[in-house]
Coordinates of C-alpha atoms in Angstrom, one line a residue:
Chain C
X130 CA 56.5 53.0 87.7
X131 CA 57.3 56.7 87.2
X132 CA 60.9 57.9 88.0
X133 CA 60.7 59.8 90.9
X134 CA 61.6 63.7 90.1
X135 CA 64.3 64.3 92.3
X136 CA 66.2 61.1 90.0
X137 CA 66.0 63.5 87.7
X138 CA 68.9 65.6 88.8
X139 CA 70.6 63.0 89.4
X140 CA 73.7 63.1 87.8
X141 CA 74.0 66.5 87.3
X142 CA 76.5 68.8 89.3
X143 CA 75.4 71.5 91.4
X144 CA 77.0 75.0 92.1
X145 CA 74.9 75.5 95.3
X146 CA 77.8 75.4 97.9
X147 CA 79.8 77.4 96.3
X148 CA 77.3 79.6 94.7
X149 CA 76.3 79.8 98.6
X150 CA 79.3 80.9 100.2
X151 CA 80.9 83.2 97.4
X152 CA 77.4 85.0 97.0
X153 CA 77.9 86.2 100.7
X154 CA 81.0 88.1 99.2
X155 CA 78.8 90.3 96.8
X156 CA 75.7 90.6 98.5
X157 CA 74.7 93.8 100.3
X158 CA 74.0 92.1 103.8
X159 CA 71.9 94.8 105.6
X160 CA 72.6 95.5 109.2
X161 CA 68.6 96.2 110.6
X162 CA 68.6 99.4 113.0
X163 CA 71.3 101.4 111.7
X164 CA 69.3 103.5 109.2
X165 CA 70.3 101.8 106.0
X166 CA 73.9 100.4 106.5
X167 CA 75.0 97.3 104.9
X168 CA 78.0 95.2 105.2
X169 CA 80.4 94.9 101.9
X170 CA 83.4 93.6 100.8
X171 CA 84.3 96.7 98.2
X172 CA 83.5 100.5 98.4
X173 CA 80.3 101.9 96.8
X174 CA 82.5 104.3 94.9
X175 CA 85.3 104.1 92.7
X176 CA 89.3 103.5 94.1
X177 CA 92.0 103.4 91.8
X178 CA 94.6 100.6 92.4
X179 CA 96.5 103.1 94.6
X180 CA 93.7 104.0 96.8
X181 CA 92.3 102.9 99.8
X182 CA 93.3 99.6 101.4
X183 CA 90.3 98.8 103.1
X184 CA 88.6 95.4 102.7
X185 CA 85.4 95.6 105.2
X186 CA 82.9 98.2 105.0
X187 CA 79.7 98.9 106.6
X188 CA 78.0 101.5 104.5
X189 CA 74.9 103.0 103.3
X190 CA 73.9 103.0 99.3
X191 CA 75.7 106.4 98.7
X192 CA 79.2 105.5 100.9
X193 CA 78.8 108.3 102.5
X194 CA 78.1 107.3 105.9
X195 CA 80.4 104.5 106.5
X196 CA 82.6 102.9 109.0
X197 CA 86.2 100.5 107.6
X198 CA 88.2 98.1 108.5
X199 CA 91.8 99.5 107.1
X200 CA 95.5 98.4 107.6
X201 CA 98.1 101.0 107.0
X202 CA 99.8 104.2 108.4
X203 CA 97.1 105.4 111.0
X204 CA 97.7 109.4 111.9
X205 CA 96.5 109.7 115.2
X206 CA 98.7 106.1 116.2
X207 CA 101.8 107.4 114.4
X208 CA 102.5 103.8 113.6
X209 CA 101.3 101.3 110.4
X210 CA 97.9 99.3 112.0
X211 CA 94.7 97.5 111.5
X212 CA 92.7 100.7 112.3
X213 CA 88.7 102.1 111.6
X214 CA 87.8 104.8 109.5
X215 CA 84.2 105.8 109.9
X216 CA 82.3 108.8 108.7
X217 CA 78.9 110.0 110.2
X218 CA 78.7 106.3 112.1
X219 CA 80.0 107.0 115.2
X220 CA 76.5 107.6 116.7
X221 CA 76.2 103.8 115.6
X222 CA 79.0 102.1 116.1
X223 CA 80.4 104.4 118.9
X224 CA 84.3 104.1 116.7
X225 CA 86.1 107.0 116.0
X226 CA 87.7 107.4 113.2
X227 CA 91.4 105.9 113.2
X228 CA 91.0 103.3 116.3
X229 CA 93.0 100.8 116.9
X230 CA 90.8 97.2 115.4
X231 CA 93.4 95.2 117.5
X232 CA 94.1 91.7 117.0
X233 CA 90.5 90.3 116.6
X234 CA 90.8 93.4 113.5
X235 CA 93.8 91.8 112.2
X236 CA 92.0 88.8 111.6
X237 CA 88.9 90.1 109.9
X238 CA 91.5 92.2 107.8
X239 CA 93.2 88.8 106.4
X240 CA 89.8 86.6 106.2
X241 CA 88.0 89.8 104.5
X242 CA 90.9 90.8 101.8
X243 CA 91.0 86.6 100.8
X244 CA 87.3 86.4 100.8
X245 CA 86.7 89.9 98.9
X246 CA 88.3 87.6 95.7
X247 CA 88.1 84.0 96.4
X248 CA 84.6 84.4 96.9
X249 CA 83.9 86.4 93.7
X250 CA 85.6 82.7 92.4
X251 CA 83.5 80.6 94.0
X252 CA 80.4 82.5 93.1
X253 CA 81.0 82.1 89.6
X254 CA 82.2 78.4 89.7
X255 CA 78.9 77.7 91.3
X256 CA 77.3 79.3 88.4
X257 CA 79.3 77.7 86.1
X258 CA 78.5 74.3 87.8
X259 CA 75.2 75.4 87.4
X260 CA 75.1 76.9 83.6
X261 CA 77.1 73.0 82.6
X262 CA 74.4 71.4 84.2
X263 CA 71.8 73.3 82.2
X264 CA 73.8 72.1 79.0
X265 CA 73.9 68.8 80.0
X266 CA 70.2 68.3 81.2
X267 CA 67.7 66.0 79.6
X268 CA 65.4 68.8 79.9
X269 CA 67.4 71.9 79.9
X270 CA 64.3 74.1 79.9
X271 CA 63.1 72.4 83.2
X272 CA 66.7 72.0 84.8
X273 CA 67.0 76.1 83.7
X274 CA 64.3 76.8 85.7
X275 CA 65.2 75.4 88.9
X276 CA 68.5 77.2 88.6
X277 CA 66.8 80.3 88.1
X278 CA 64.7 79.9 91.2
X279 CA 67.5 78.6 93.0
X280 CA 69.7 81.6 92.1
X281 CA 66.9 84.2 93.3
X282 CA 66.1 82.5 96.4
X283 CA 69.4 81.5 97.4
X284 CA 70.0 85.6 96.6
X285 CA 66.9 86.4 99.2
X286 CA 67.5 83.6 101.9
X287 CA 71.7 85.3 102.0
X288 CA 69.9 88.8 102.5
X289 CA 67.1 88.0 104.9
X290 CA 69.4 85.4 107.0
X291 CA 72.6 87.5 106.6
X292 CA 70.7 90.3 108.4
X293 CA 69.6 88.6 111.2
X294 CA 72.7 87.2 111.7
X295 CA 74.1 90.8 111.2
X296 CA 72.0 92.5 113.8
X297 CA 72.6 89.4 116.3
X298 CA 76.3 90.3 115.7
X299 CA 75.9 93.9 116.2
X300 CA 75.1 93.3 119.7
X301 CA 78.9 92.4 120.0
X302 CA 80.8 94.3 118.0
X303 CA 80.9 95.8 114.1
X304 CA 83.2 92.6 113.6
X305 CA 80.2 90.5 115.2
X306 CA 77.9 92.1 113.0
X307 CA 80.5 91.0 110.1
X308 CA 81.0 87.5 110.9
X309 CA 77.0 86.8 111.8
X310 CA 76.3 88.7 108.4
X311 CA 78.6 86.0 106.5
X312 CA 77.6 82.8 108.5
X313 CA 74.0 83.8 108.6
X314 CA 74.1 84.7 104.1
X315 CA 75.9 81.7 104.0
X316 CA 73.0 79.7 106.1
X317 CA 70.5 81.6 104.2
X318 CA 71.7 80.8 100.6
X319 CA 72.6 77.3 100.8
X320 CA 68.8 76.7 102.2
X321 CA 67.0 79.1 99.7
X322 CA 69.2 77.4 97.0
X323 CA 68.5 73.6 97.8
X324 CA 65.1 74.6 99.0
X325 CA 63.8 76.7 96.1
X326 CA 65.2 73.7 93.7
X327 CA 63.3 71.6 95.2
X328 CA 60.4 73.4 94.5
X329 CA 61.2 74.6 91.3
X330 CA 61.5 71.4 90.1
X331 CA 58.7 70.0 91.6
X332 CA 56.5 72.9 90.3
X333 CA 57.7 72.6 86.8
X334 CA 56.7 69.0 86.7
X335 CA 53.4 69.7 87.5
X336 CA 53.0 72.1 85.6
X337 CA 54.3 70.3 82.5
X338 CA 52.3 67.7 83.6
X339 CA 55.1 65.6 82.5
X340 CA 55.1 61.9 82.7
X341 CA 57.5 59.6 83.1
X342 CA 58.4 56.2 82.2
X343 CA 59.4 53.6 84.5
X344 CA 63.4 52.5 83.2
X345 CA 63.4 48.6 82.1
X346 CA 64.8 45.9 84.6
X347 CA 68.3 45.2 83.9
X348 CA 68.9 41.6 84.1
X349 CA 72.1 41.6 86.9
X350 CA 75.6 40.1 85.0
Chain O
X290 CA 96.7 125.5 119.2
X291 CA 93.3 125.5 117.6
X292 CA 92.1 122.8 115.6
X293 CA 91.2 124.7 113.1
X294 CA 95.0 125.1 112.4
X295 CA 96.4 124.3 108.6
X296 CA 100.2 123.0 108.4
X297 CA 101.9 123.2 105.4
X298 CA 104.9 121.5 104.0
X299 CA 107.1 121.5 102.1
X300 CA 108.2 118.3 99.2
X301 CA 106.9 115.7 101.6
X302 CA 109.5 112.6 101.4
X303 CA 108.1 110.2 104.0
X304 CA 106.3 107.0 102.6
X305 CA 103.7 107.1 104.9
X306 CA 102.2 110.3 103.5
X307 CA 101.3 107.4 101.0
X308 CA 102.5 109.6 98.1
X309 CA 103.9 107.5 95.6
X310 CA 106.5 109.6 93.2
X311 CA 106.1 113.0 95.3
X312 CA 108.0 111.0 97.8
X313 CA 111.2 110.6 95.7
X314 CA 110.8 113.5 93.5
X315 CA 111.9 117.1 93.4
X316 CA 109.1 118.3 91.9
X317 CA 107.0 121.3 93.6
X318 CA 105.0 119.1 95.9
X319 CA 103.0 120.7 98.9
X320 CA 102.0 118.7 101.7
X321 CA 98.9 120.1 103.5
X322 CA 98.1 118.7 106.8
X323 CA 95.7 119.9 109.7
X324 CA 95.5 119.1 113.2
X325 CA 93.6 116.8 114.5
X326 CA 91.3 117.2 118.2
X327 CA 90.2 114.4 120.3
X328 CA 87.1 115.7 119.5
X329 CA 87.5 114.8 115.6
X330 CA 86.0 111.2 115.4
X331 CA 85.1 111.8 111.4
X332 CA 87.2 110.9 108.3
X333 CA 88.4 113.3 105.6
X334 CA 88.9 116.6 105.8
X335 CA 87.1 119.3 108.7
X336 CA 84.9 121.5 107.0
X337 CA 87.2 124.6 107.7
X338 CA 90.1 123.3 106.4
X339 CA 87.9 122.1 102.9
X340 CA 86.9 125.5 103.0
X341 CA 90.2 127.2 103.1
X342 CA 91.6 124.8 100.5
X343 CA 88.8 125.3 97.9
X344 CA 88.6 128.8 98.7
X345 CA 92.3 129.3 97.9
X346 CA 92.6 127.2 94.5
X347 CA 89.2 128.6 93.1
X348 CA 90.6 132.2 93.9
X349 CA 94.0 131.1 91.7
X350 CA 91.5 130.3 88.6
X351 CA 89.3 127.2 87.4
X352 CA 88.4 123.8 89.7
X353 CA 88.0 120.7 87.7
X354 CA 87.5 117.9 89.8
X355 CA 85.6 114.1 89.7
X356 CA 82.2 113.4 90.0
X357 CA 79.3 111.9 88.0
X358 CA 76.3 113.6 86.4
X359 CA 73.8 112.4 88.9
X360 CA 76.1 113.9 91.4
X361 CA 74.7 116.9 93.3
X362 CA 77.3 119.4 91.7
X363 CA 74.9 120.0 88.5
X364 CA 74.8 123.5 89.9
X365 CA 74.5 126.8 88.0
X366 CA 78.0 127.6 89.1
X367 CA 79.7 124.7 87.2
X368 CA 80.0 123.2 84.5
X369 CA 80.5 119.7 83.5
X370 CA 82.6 117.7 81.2
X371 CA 82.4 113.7 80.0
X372 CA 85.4 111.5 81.1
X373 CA 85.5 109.8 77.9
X374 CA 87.5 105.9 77.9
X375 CA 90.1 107.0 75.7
X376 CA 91.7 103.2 75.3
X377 CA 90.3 99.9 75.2
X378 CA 91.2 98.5 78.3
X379 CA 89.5 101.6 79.9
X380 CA 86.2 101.1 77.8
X381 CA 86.3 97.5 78.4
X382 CA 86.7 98.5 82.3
X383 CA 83.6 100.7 81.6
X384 CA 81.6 97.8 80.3
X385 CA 82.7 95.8 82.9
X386 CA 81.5 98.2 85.7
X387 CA 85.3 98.2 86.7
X388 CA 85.0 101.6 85.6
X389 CA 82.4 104.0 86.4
X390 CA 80.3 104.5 83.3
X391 CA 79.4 108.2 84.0
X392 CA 82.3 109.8 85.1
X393 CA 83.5 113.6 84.3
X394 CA 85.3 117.0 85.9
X395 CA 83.0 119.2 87.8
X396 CA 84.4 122.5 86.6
X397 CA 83.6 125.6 88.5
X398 CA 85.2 129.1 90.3
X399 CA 82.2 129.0 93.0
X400 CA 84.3 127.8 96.2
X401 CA 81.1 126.6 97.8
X402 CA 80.9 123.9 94.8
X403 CA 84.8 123.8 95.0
X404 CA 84.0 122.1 98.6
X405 CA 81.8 119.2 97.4
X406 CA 85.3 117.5 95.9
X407 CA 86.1 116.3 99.2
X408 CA 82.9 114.3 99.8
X409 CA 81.8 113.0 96.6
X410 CA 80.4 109.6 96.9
X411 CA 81.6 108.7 93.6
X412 CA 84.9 109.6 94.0
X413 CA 86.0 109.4 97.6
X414 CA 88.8 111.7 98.7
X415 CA 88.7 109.6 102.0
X416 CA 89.2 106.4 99.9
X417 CA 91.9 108.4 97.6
X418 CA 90.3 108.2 94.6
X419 CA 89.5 112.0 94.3
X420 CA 91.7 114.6 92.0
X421 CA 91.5 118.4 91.4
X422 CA 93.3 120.4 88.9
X423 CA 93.4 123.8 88.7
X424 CA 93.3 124.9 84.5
X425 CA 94.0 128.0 83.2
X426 CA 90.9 127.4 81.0
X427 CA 88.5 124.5 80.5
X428 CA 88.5 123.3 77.3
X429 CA 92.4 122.0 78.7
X430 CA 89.8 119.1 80.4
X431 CA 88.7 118.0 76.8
X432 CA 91.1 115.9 76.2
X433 CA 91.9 114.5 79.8
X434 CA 90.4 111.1 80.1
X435 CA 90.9 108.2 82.4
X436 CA 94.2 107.5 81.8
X437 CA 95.4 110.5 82.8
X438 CA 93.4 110.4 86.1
X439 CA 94.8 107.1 86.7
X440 CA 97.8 108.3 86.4
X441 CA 97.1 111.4 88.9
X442 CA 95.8 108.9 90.9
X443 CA 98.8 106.8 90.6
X444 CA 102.5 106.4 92.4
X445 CA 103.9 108.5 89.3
X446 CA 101.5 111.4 89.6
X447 CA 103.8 114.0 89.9
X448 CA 105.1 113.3 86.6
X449 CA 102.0 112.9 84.9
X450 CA 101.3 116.6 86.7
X451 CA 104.3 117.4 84.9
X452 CA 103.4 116.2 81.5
X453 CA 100.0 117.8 82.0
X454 CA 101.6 121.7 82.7
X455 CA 102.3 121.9 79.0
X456 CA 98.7 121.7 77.9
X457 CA 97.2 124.7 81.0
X458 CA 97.2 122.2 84.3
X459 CA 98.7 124.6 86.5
X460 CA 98.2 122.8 89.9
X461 CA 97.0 119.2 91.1
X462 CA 95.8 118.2 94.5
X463 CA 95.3 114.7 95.6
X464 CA 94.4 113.0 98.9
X465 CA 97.6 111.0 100.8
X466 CA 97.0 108.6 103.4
X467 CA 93.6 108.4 104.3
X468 CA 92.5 111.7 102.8
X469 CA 93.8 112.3 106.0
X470 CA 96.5 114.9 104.1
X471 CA 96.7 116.8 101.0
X472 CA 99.2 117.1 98.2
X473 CA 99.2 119.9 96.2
X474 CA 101.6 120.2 92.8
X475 CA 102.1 123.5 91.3
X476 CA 103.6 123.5 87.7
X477 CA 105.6 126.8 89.0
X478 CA 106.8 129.0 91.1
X479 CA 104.9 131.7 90.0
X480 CA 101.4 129.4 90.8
X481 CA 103.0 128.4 94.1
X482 CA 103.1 131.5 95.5
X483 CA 99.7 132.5 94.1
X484 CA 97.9 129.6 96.1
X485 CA 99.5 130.2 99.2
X486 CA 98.5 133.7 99.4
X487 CA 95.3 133.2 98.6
X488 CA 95.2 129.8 100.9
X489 CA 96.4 132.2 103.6
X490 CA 93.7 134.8 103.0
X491 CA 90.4 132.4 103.2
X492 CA 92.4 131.1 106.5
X493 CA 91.9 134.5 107.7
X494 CA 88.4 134.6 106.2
X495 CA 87.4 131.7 108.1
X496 CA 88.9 132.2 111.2
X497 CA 92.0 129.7 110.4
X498 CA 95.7 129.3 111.0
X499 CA 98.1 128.8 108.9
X500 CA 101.4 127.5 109.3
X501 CA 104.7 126.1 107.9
X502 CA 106.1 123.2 109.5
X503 CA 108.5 120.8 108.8
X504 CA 107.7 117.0 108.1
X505 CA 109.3 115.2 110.7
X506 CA 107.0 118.0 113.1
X507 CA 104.0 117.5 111.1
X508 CA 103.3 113.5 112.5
X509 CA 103.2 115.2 116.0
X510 CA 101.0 118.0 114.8
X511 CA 98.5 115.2 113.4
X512 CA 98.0 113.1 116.1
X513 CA 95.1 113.6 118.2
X514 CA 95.4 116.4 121.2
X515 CA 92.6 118.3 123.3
X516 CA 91.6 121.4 122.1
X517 CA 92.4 124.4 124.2

């Protein structure tokens, strides 16, 4: 009796929650229809520790065309607020730059600044998780490859699901765009992860043509 | 009031000018504002005011700001020099992608590549992370490396501007809150004066005003009116 393959894995931890929800926090999730912008966590350029305090940015590759969530002094307020600064995406988003984000800003500000980090962390304990279960496998080689195909997929579901769930957003709001962009890379990672390890493990086995042995009856105590 | 109207000001003390040490300090500290129309829904800096700026410091001798060789300032009319790590925290940072890898001054004395400082991807002066220095020569940016841009870039600048006179920096400018201002720090009197005037003619060139103001007057002036 052959030992099913999915027994296999049994035993070892995975990293694909974690490596799920924190890889929403360094992905570029596109936003489809707005000519290349994508939603990030960090600025495509430089900022020293001084610089800018924004945490939410939806941006093209270069930065330059960009709209952000920011707290601080705004000019045109005269008083210290969650506020937008955009450049050249005012014909998108229809923001000017230094409105007012108001309270449903506020929010995004706080869950965006915590997530820009804690998700970095849970990224890599996923793929720590991941990288001791590689150690600890029977077959490391085989249990490698099923992290590597989880890793990519899991990479492409939180891009192609993260943008649906960006543009369905969009329909509302930038901040809608945001949150459907997280949920939907979130969705879309955690089933390209579990659903390419699946495969992955299921491809390597045939192609090993490995066989397994059936485990010996243990007489019960 | 136009829009096109160019406020400055002088030593800046307020915190929200987001200033760090110019706040506190006596130094020679210039705070350049601009006023803002309904009309003006874009970050940064409006292309007349940019142009009067760079206009006036590449007038007063030679622009070095930030930008990377892939950049589009790899013009005829500048040159460029490697922003080298110069400690290992900073080459570590560079390893790490912390860092940018390919950093360096665009140095130049054409105003129209002057202009590009103020939207650089690389180094946004929206996002403050943008610094010019006017040099009386530059093989002065040789030895400038990251640290002493952080430290331009940092709460203390104005002393790091003062450290920096000794070896030919004669003037820094920096972005304050939101690139929405600029700072400008001249090591003297003499460079003070030099800037202004030549700040006031490229107003004139390009069909701008320019005016002192207090601070306290320069919040109104900033926030966002019609344009008549």
């Amino acid at each position: 009796m052959a030992i099913p393959e999915q027994s296999m894995e049994q035993g070892l931890a995975s990293g694909g929650i974690p490596f799920a929800v924190g890889l929403s926090s360094i992905v570029r999730i596109p936003i489809p229809g707005t000519q290349g912008l994508a939603i990030e966590l960090t600025p495509r350029g430089w900022v020293p520790r001084s610089g800018s305090t924004s945490v939410l940015f939806f941006q093209d590759l270069s930065g330059k065309r960009h709209l952000r969530l920011d707290f601080g002094y705004n000019v045109a307020s005269k008083t210290i607020d969650f506020h937008w600064n955009q450049s050249r995406t005012h014909a998108t988003f229809g923001i000017a730059d230094h409105a007012p984000a108001g309270s449903s800003g506020k929010a995004a500000y706080q869950v965006a600044k915590y997530f820009r980090v804690g998700g970095r962390v849970f990224a890599l304990g996923g793929a720590a998780i991941d990288i001791a279960s590689v150690v600890q496998a029977s077959q490391p080689l085989r249990r490698a490859t099923v992290v590597a195909a989880a890793w990519a997929a899991a990479w492409l579901g939180c891009k192609a699901t993260g943008a649906g769930g960006a543009a369905a957003g969009s329909l509302l709001s930038p901040l809608g765009a945001a949150a459907g962009g997280f949920a939907g890379c979130i969705v879309g990672g955690a089933a390209g992860y579990y659903g390419a390890s699946a495969l992955a493990g299921r491809v390597y086995a045939w192609a090993d043509g490995t066989h397994f042995s059936p485990l010996a009856r243990a007489p019960k105590p | 009031m136009t829009p096109s109207t160019i406020y400055l000001c002088d030593r800046p003390a307020d915190p929200r000018w987001e200033l760090g040490s110019a706040a506190a300090s006596t130094r020679r500290v210039l705070l350049i504002g601009w006023s803002r129309s309904v009309q003006l829904t874009e970050a940064g800096v409006p292309p007349i005011v940019s142009r009067v700026i760079s206009q006036g410091l590449v007038s007063a001798g030679h622009v070095a700001f930030l930008s990377n060789p892939t950049g589009a300032h790899a013009t005829a009319a500048c040159e460029y020099q490697s922003l080298a790590g110069d400690s290992w925290p900073m080459r570590l940072g560079q390893w790490l992608h912390v860092t940018p890898r390919s950093a360096g001054w665009v140095i130049t004395r054409d105003a129209l590549t002057a202009v590009t400082l103020f939207d650089c991807d690389a180094f946004d002066w929206r996002l403050k992370a943008q610094v010019a220095l006017l040099v009386r020569s530059p093989m002065v940016l040789r030895d400038l490396g990251w640290r002493v841009v952080r430290d331009l870039l940092g709460d203390a600048w104005t002393d790091a501007a003062t450290n920096l006179a000794a070896v030919g920096v004669e003037a820094v400018l920096r972005p304050g809150v939101d690139g929405d201002v600029a700072a400008l720090w001249t090591a003297s009197p003499a460079t003070e004066v030099t800037l202004r005037d030549a700040m006031a003619q490229a107003a004139v060139q390009f069909g701008a005003v320019l005016e002192e103001c207090s601070e306290a007057r320069l919040f109104d002036l900033m926030c966002p009116r019609a344009e008549s």
